[in-house]
mmCIF file of C-alpha atoms in Angstrom:
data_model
loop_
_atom_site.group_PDB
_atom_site.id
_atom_site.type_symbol
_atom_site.label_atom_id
_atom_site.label_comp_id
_atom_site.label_asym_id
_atom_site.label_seq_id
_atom_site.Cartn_x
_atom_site.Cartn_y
_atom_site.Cartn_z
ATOM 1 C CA UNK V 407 9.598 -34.487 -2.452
ATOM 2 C CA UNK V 408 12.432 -33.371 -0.011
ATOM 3 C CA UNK V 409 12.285 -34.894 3.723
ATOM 4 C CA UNK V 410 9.533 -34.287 5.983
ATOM 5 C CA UNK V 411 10.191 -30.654 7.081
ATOM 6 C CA UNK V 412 9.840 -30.117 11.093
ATOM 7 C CA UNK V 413 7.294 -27.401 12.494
ATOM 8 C CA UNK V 414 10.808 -26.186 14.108
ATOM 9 C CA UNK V 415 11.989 -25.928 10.466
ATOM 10 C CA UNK V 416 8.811 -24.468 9.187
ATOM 11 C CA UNK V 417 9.065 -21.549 11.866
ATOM 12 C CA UNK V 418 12.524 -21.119 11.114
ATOM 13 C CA UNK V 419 11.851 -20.528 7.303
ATOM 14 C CA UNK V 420 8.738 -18.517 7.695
ATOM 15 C CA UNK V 421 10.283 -16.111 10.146
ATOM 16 C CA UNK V 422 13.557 -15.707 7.784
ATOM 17 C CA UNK V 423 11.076 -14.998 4.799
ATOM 18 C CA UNK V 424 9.110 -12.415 6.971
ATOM 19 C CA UNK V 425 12.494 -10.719 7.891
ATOM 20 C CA UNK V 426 13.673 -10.543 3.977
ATOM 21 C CA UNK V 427 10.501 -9.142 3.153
ATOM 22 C CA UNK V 428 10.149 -6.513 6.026
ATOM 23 C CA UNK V 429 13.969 -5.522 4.831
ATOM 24 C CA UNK V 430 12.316 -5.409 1.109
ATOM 25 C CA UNK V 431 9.544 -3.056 2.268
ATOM 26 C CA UNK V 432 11.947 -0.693 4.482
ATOM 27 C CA UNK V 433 13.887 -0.100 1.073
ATOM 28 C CA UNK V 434 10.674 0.367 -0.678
ATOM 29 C CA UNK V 435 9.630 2.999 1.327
ATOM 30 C CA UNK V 436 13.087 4.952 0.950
ATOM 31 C CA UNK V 437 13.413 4.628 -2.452
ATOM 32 C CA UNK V 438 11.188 6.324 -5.482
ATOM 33 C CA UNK V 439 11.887 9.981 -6.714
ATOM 34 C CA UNK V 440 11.676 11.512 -3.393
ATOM 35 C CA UNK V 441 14.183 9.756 -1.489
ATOM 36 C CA UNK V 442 13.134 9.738 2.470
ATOM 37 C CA UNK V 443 15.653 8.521 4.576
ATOM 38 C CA UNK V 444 15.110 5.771 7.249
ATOM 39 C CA UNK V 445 15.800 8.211 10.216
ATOM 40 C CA UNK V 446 13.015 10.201 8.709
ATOM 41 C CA UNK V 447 10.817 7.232 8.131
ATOM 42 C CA UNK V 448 10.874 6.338 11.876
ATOM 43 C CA UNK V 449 10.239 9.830 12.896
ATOM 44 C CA UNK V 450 7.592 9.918 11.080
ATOM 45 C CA UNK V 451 5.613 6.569 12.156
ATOM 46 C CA UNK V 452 6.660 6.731 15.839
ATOM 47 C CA UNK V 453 5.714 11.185 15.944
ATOM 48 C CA UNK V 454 8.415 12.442 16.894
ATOM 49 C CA UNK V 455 11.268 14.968 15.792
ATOM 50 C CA UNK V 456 10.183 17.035 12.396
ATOM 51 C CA UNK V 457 9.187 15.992 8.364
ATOM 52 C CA UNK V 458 7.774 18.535 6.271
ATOM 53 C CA UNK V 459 4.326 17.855 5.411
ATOM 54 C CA UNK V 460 5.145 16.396 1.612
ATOM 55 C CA UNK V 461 6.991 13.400 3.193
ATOM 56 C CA UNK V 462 4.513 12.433 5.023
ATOM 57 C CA UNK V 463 1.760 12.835 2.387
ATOM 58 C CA UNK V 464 4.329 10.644 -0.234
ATOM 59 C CA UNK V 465 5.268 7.861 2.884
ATOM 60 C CA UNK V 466 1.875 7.651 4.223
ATOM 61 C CA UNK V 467 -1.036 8.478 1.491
ATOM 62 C CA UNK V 468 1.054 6.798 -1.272
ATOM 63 C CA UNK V 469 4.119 4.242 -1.013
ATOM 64 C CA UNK V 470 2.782 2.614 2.222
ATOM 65 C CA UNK V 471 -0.690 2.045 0.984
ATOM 66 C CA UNK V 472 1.130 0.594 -1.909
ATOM 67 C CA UNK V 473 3.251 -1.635 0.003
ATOM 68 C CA UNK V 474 0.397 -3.418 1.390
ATOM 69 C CA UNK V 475 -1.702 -3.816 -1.644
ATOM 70 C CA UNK V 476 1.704 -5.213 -3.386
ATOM 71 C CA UNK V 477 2.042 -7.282 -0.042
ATOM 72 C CA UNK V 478 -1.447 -8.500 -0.556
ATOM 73 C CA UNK V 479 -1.539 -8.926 -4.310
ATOM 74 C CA UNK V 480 1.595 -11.021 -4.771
ATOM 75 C CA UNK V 481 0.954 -13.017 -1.585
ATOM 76 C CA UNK V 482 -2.462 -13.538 -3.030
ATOM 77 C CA UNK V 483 -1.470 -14.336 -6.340
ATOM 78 C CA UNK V 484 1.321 -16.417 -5.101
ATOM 79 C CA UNK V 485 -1.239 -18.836 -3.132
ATOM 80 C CA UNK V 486 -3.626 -19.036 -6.284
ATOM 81 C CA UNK V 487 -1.050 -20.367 -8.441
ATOM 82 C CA UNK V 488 0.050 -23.585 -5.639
ATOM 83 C CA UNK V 489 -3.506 -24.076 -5.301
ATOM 84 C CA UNK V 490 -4.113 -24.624 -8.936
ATOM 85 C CA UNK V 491 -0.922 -26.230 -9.371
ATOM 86 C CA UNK V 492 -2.004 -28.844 -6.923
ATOM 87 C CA UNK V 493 -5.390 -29.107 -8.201
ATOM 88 C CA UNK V 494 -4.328 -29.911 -11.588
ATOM 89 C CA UNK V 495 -0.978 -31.841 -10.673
ATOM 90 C CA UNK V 496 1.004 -29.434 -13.256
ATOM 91 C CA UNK V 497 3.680 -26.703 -12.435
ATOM 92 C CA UNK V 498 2.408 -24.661 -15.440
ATOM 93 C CA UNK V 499 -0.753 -23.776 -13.718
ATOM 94 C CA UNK V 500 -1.497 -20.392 -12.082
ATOM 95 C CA UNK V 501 -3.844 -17.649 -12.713
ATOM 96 C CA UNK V 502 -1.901 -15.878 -15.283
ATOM 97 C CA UNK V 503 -1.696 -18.805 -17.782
ATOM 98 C CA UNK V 504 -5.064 -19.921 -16.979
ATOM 99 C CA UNK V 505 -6.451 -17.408 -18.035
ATOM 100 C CA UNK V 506 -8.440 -16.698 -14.873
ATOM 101 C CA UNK V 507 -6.975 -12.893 -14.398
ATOM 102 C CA UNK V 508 -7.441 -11.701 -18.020
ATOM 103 C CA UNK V 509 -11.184 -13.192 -17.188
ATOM 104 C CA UNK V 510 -11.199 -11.339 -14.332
ATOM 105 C CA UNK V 511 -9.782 -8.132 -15.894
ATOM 106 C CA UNK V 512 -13.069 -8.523 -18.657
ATOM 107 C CA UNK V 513 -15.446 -8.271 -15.892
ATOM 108 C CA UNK V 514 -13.573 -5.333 -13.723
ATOM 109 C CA UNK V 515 -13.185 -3.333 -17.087
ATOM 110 C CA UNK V 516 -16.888 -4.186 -17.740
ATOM 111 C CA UNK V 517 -17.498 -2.220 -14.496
ATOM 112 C CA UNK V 518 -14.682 0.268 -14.929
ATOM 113 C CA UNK V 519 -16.163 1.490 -18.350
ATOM 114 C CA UNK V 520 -20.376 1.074 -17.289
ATOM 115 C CA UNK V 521 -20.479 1.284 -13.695
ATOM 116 C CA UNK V 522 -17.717 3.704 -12.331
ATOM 117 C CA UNK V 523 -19.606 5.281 -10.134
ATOM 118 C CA UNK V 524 -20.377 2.213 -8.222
ATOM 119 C CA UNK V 525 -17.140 0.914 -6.097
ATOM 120 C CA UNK V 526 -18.155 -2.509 -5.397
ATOM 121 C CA UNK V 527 -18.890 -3.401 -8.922
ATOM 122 C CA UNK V 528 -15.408 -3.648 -9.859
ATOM 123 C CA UNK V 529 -14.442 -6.427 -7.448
ATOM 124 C CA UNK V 530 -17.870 -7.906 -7.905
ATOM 125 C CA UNK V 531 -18.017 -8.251 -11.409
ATOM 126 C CA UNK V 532 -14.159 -8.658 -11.142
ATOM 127 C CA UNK V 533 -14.941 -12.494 -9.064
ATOM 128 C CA UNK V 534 -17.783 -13.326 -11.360
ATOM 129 C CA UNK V 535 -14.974 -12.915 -14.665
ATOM 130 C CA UNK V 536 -12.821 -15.044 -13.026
ATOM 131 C CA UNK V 537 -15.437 -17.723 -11.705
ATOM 132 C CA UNK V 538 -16.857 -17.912 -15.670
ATOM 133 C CA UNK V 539 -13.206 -18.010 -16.735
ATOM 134 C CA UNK V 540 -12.655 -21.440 -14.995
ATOM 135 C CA UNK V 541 -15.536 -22.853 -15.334
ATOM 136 C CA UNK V 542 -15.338 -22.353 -18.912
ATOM 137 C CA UNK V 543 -11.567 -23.475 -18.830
ATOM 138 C CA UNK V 544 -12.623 -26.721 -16.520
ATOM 139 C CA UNK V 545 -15.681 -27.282 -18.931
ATOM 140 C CA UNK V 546 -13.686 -27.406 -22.376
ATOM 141 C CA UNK V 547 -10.288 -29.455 -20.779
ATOM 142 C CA UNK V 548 -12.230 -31.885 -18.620
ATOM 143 C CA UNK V 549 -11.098 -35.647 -19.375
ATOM 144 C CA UNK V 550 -11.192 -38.832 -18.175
ATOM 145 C CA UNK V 551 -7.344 -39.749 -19.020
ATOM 146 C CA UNK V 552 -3.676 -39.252 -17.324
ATOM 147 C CA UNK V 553 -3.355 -35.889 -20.261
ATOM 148 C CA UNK V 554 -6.391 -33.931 -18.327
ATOM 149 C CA UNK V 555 -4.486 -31.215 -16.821
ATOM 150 C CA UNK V 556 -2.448 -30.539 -19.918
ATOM 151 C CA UNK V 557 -5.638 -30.034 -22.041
ATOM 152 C CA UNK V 558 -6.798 -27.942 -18.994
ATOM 153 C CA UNK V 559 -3.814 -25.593 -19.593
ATOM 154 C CA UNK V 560 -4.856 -25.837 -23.908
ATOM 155 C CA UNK V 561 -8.301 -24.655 -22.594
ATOM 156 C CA UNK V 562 -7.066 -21.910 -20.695
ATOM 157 C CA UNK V 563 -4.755 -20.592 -23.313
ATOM 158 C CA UNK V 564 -8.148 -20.755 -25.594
ATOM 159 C CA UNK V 565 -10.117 -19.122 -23.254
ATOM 160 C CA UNK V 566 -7.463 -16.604 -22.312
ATOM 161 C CA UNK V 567 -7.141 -15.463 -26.003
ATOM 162 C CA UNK V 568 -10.685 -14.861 -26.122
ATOM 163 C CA UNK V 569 -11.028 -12.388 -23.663
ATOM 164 C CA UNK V 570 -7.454 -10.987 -24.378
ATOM 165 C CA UNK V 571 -9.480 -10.368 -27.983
ATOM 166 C CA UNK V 572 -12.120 -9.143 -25.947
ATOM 167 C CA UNK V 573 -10.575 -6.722 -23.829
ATOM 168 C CA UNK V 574 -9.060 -5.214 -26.723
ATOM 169 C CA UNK V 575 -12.818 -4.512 -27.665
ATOM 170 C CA UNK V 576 -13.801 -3.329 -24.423
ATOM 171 C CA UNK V 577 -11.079 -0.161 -23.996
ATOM 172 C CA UNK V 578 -12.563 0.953 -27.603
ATOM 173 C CA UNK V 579 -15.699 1.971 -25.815
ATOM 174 C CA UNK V 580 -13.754 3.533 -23.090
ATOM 175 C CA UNK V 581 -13.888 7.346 -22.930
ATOM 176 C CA UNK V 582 -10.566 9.402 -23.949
ATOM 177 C CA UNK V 583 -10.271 10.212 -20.163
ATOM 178 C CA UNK V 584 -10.736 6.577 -19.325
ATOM 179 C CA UNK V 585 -8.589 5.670 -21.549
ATOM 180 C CA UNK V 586 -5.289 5.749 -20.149
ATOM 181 C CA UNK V 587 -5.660 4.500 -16.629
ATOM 182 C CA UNK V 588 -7.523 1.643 -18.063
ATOM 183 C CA UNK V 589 -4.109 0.656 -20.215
ATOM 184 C CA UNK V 590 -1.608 1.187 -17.447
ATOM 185 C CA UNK V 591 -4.286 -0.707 -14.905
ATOM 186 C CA UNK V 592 -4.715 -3.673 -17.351
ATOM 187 C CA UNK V 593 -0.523 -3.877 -17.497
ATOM 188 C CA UNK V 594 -0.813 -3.747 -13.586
ATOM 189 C CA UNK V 595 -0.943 -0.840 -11.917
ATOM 190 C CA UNK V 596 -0.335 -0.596 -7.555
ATOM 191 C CA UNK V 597 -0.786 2.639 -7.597
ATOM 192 C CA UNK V 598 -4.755 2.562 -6.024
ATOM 193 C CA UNK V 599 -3.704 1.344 -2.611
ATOM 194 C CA UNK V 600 -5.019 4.374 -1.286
ATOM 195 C CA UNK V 601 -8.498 3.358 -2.141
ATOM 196 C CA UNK V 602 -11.172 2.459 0.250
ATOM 197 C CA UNK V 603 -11.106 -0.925 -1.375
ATOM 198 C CA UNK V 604 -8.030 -1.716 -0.536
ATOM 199 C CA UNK V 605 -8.933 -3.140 2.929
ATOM 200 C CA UNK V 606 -12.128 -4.882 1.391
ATOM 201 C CA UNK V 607 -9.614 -6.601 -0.974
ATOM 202 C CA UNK V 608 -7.447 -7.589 1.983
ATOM 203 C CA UNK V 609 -9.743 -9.310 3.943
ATOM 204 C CA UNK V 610 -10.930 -11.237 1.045
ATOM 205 C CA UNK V 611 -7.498 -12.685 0.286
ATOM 206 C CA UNK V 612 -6.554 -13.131 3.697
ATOM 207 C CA UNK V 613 -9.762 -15.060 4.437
ATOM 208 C CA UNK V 614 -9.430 -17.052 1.510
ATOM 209 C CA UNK V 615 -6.254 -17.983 2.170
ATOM 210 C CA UNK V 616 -6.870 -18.733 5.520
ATOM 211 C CA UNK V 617 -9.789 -21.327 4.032
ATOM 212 C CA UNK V 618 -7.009 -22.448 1.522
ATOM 213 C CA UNK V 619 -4.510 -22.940 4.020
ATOM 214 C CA UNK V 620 -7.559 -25.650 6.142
ATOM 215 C CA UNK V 621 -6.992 -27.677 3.039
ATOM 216 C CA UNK V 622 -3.368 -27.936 2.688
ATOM 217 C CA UNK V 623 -3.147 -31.561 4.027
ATOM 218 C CA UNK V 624 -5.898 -32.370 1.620
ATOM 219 C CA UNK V 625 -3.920 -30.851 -1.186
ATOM 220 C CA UNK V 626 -1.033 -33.278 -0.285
ATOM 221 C CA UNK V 627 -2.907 -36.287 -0.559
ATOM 222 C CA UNK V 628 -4.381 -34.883 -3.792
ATOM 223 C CA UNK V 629 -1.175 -34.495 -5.307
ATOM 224 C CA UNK V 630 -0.296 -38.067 -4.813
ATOM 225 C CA UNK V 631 -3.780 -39.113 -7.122
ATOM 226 C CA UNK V 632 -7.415 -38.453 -6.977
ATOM 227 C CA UNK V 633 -7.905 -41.687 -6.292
ATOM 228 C CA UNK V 634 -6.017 -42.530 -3.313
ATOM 229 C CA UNK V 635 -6.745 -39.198 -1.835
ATOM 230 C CA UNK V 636 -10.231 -40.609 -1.920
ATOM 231 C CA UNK V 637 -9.448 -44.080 0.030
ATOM 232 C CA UNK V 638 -7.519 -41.780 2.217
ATOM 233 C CA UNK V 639 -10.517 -39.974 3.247
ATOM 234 C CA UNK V 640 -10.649 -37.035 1.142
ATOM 235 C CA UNK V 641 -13.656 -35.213 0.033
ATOM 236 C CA UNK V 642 -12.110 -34.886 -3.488
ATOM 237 C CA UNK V 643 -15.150 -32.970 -4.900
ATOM 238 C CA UNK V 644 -15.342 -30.615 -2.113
ATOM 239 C CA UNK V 645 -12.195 -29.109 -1.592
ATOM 240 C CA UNK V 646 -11.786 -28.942 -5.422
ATOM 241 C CA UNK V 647 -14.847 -26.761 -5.294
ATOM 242 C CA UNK V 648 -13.997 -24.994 -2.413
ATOM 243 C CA UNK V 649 -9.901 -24.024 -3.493
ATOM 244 C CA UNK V 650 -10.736 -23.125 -7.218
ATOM 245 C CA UNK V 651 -14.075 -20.831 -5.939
ATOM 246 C CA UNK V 652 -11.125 -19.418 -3.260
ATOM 247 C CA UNK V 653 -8.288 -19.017 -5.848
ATOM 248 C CA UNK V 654 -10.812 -17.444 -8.408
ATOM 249 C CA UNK V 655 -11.606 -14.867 -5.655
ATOM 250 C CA UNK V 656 -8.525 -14.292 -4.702
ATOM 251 C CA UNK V 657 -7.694 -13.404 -8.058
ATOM 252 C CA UNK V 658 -10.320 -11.797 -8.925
ATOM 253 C CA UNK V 659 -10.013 -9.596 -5.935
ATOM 254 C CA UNK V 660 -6.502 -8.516 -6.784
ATOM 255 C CA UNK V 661 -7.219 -7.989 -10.472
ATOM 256 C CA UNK V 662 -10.186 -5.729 -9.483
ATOM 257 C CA UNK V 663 -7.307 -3.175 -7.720
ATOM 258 C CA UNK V 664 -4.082 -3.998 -9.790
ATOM 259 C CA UNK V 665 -4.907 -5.143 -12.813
ATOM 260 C CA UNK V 666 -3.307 -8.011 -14.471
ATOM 261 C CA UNK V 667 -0.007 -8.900 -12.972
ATOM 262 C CA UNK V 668 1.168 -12.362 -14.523
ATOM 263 C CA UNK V 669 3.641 -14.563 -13.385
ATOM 264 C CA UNK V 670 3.881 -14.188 -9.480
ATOM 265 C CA UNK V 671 1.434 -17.451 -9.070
ATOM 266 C CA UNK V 672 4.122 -19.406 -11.660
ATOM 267 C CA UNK V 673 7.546 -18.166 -10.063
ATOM 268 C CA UNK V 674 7.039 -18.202 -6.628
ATOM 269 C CA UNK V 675 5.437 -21.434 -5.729
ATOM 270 C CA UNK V 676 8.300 -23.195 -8.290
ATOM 271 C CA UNK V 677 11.105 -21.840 -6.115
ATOM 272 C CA UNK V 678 9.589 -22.600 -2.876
ATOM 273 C CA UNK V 679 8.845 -26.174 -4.070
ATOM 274 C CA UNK V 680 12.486 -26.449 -4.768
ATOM 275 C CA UNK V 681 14.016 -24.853 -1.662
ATOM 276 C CA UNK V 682 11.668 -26.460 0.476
ATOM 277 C CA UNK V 683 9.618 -29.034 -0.904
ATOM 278 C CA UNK V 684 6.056 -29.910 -1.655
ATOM 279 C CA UNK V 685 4.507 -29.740 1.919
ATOM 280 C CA UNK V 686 1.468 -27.346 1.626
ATOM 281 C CA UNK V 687 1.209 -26.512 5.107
ATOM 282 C CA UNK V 688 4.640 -25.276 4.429
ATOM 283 C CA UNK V 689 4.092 -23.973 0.855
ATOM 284 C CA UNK V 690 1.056 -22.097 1.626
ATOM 285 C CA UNK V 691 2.153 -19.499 4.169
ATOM 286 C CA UNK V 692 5.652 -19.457 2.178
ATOM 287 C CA UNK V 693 4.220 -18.709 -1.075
ATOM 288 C CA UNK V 694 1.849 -16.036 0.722
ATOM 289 C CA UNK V 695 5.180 -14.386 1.927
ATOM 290 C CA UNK V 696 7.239 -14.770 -1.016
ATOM 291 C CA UNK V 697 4.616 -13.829 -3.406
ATOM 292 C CA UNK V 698 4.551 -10.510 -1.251
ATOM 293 C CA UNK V 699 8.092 -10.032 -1.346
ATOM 294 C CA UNK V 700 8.346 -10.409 -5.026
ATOM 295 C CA UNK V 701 5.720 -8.125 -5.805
ATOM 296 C CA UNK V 702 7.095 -5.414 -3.497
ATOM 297 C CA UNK V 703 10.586 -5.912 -4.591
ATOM 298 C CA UNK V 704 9.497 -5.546 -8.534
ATOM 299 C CA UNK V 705 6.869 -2.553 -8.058
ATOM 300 C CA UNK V 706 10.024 -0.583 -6.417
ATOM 301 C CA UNK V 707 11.828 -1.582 -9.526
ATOM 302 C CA UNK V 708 8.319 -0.462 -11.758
ATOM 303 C CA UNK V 709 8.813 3.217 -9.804
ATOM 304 C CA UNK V 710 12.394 4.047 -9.755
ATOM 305 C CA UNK V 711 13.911 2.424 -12.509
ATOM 306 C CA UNK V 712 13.234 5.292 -14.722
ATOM 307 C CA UNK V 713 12.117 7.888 -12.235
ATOM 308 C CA UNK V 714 10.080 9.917 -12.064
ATOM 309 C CA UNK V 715 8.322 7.984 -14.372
ATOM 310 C CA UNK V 716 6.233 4.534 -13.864
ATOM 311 C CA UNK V 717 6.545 0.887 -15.424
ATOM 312 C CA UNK V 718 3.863 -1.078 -15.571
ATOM 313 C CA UNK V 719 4.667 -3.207 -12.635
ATOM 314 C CA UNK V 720 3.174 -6.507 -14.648
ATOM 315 C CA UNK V 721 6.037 -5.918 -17.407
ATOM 316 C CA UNK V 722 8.629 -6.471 -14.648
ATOM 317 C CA UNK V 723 7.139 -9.784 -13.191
ATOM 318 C CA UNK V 724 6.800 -10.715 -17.317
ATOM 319 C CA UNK V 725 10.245 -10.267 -17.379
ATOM 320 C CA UNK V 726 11.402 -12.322 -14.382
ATOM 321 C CA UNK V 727 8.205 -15.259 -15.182
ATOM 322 C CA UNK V 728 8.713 -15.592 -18.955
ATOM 323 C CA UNK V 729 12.056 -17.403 -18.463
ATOM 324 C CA UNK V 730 10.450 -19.235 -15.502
ATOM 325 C CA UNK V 731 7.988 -20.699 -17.544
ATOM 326 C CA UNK V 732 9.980 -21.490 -20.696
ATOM 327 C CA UNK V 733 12.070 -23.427 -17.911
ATOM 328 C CA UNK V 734 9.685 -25.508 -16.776
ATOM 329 C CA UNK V 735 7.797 -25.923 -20.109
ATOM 330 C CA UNK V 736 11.301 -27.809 -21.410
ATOM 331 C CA UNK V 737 11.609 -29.832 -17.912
ATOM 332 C CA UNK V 738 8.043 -30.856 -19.215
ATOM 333 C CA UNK V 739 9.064 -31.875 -22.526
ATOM 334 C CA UNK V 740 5.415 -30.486 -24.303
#
């Protein structure tokens, strides 16, 4: 753990974090087949001078919206993965690996395929996939022994093949029309930002964040041992209750709008570990911003890379987590 870092430091890191991610966004919102300039992009958000009427439909109804869900996404997804990281003592954890998003993608497709026409059954049933999903992962890899968080991280790769197996039989009931925007959600997909839910979703991960974020000298102590976080005062079973039913609806909140999008809970609280230490009333708010700035920086990537066509914006965080993980997993000797 690197030495005590000062509230003076913490502001200082936070508020050059916020500044690299608010530069991230500015280029985010110039950049995509339409190029908009940044004169233009001012104009248009303070009303004044003239933009023809297509700008503002593409800056407004479409790349901010999708800003913000990327914003809230990765920042979500980024706080999920510290939270389980700390809960389980293991740097391989996070909601990807788990298996808690493709359980939460089984439950959202449930409701995308039956229940379209309802909107709040996709983030409902989307929390309940990902509440089963560890549960079932916590059931299977509990143990009493030094080796429990490893087997927790077997379970999860068990339970996420499972529903990986049965999500492949859940888009052969979906309707030819369905089809395709189920595939491109399930590989993550920012484009429904302009959605009604989007706000819904962002007060749920803010708030649960914000709960999270209560718990971040607990988390500490935790790290240390169970056991001493105990004699220290620590409800042990509470806030382990209390952070994985928050970082299962966190995730299950963000799969519900952008699908699966592995990865951003492994790589971001990793590199703010090592930049700044293990501190999680440090790591908390600088995963939240990090995770946002990742996820912003590779969704502009997903859409102009090979303009005017769309990646799937999970293939680009695959591509910068896979050697992440493979990293740590030989640190780890396994």
């Amino acid at each position: 753990m690197k030495a005590r870092t000062t509230p003076r430091d913490c502001i200082a890191i936070l508020a050059a974090l916020l500044a690299l991610l608010a530069v991230i966004s500015l280029i985010a919102l110039t950049a995509g087949s339409e190029r908009i300039h940044l004169a233009t992009i001012l104009k248009i958000f303070l009303g004044a001078g003239e933009a023809s009427t297509e700008q503002r439909v593409i800056l407004l109804d479409l790349r901010l919206p999708r800003i913000i869900l990327a914003i809230v996404a990765g920042g979500g997804l980024a706080v999920a993965g510290a939270a389980y990281q700390a809960l389980l003592r293991n740097p391989l954890a996070e909601p990807y690996v788990l298996g808690v998003s493709t359980g939460a993608a089984v439950g959202a497709l449930l409701a995308f395929i039956f229940a379209e026409s309802i909107p709040a059954s996709r983030p409902l049933m989307s929390f309940v996939g990902a509440m089963v999903t560890i549960l079932l992962v916590y059931r299977i890899g509990e143990v009493r022994s030094e080796a429990a968080s490893n087997k927790l991280l077997l379970a999860g790769v068990i339970v996420n093949s499972f529903f990986s197996a049965t999500i492949i039989f859940l888009t052969t009931l979906a309707s030819a029309s369905q089809l395709r925007g189920v595939t491109f959600w399930l590989l993550g997909d920012l484009t429904r930002g302009g959605e009604g839910m989007l706000w819904i979703v962002s007060l749920l991960v803010l708030g649960a964040v914000a709960v999270i974020y209560t718990n971040a000298r607990s988390l500490n102590l935790m790290m240390v041992g169970e056991r001493d976080a105990m004699a220290l005062g620590v409800e042990v079973k509470r806030v382990k209750f209390i952070v994985f039913a928050l970082s299962s609806l966190i995730t299950g909140a963000v799969v519900a709008v952008s699908g699966s999008i592995g990865y951003v809970g492994l790589v971001v609280p990793h590199i703010i570990r090592l930049a700044f230490g293990s501190d999680h009333r440090l790591l908390i708010p600088a995963a939240m911003v990090g995770g946002a700035t990742l996820l912003v920086l590779a969704d502009t990537v997903a859409r102009t890379v090979l303009a005017p066509q769309e990646l799937p914006v999970g293939a680009i965080t695959a591509i910068i987590g896979a050697p992440v993980f493979l990293h740590l997993l030989r640190r780890m000797h396994y």
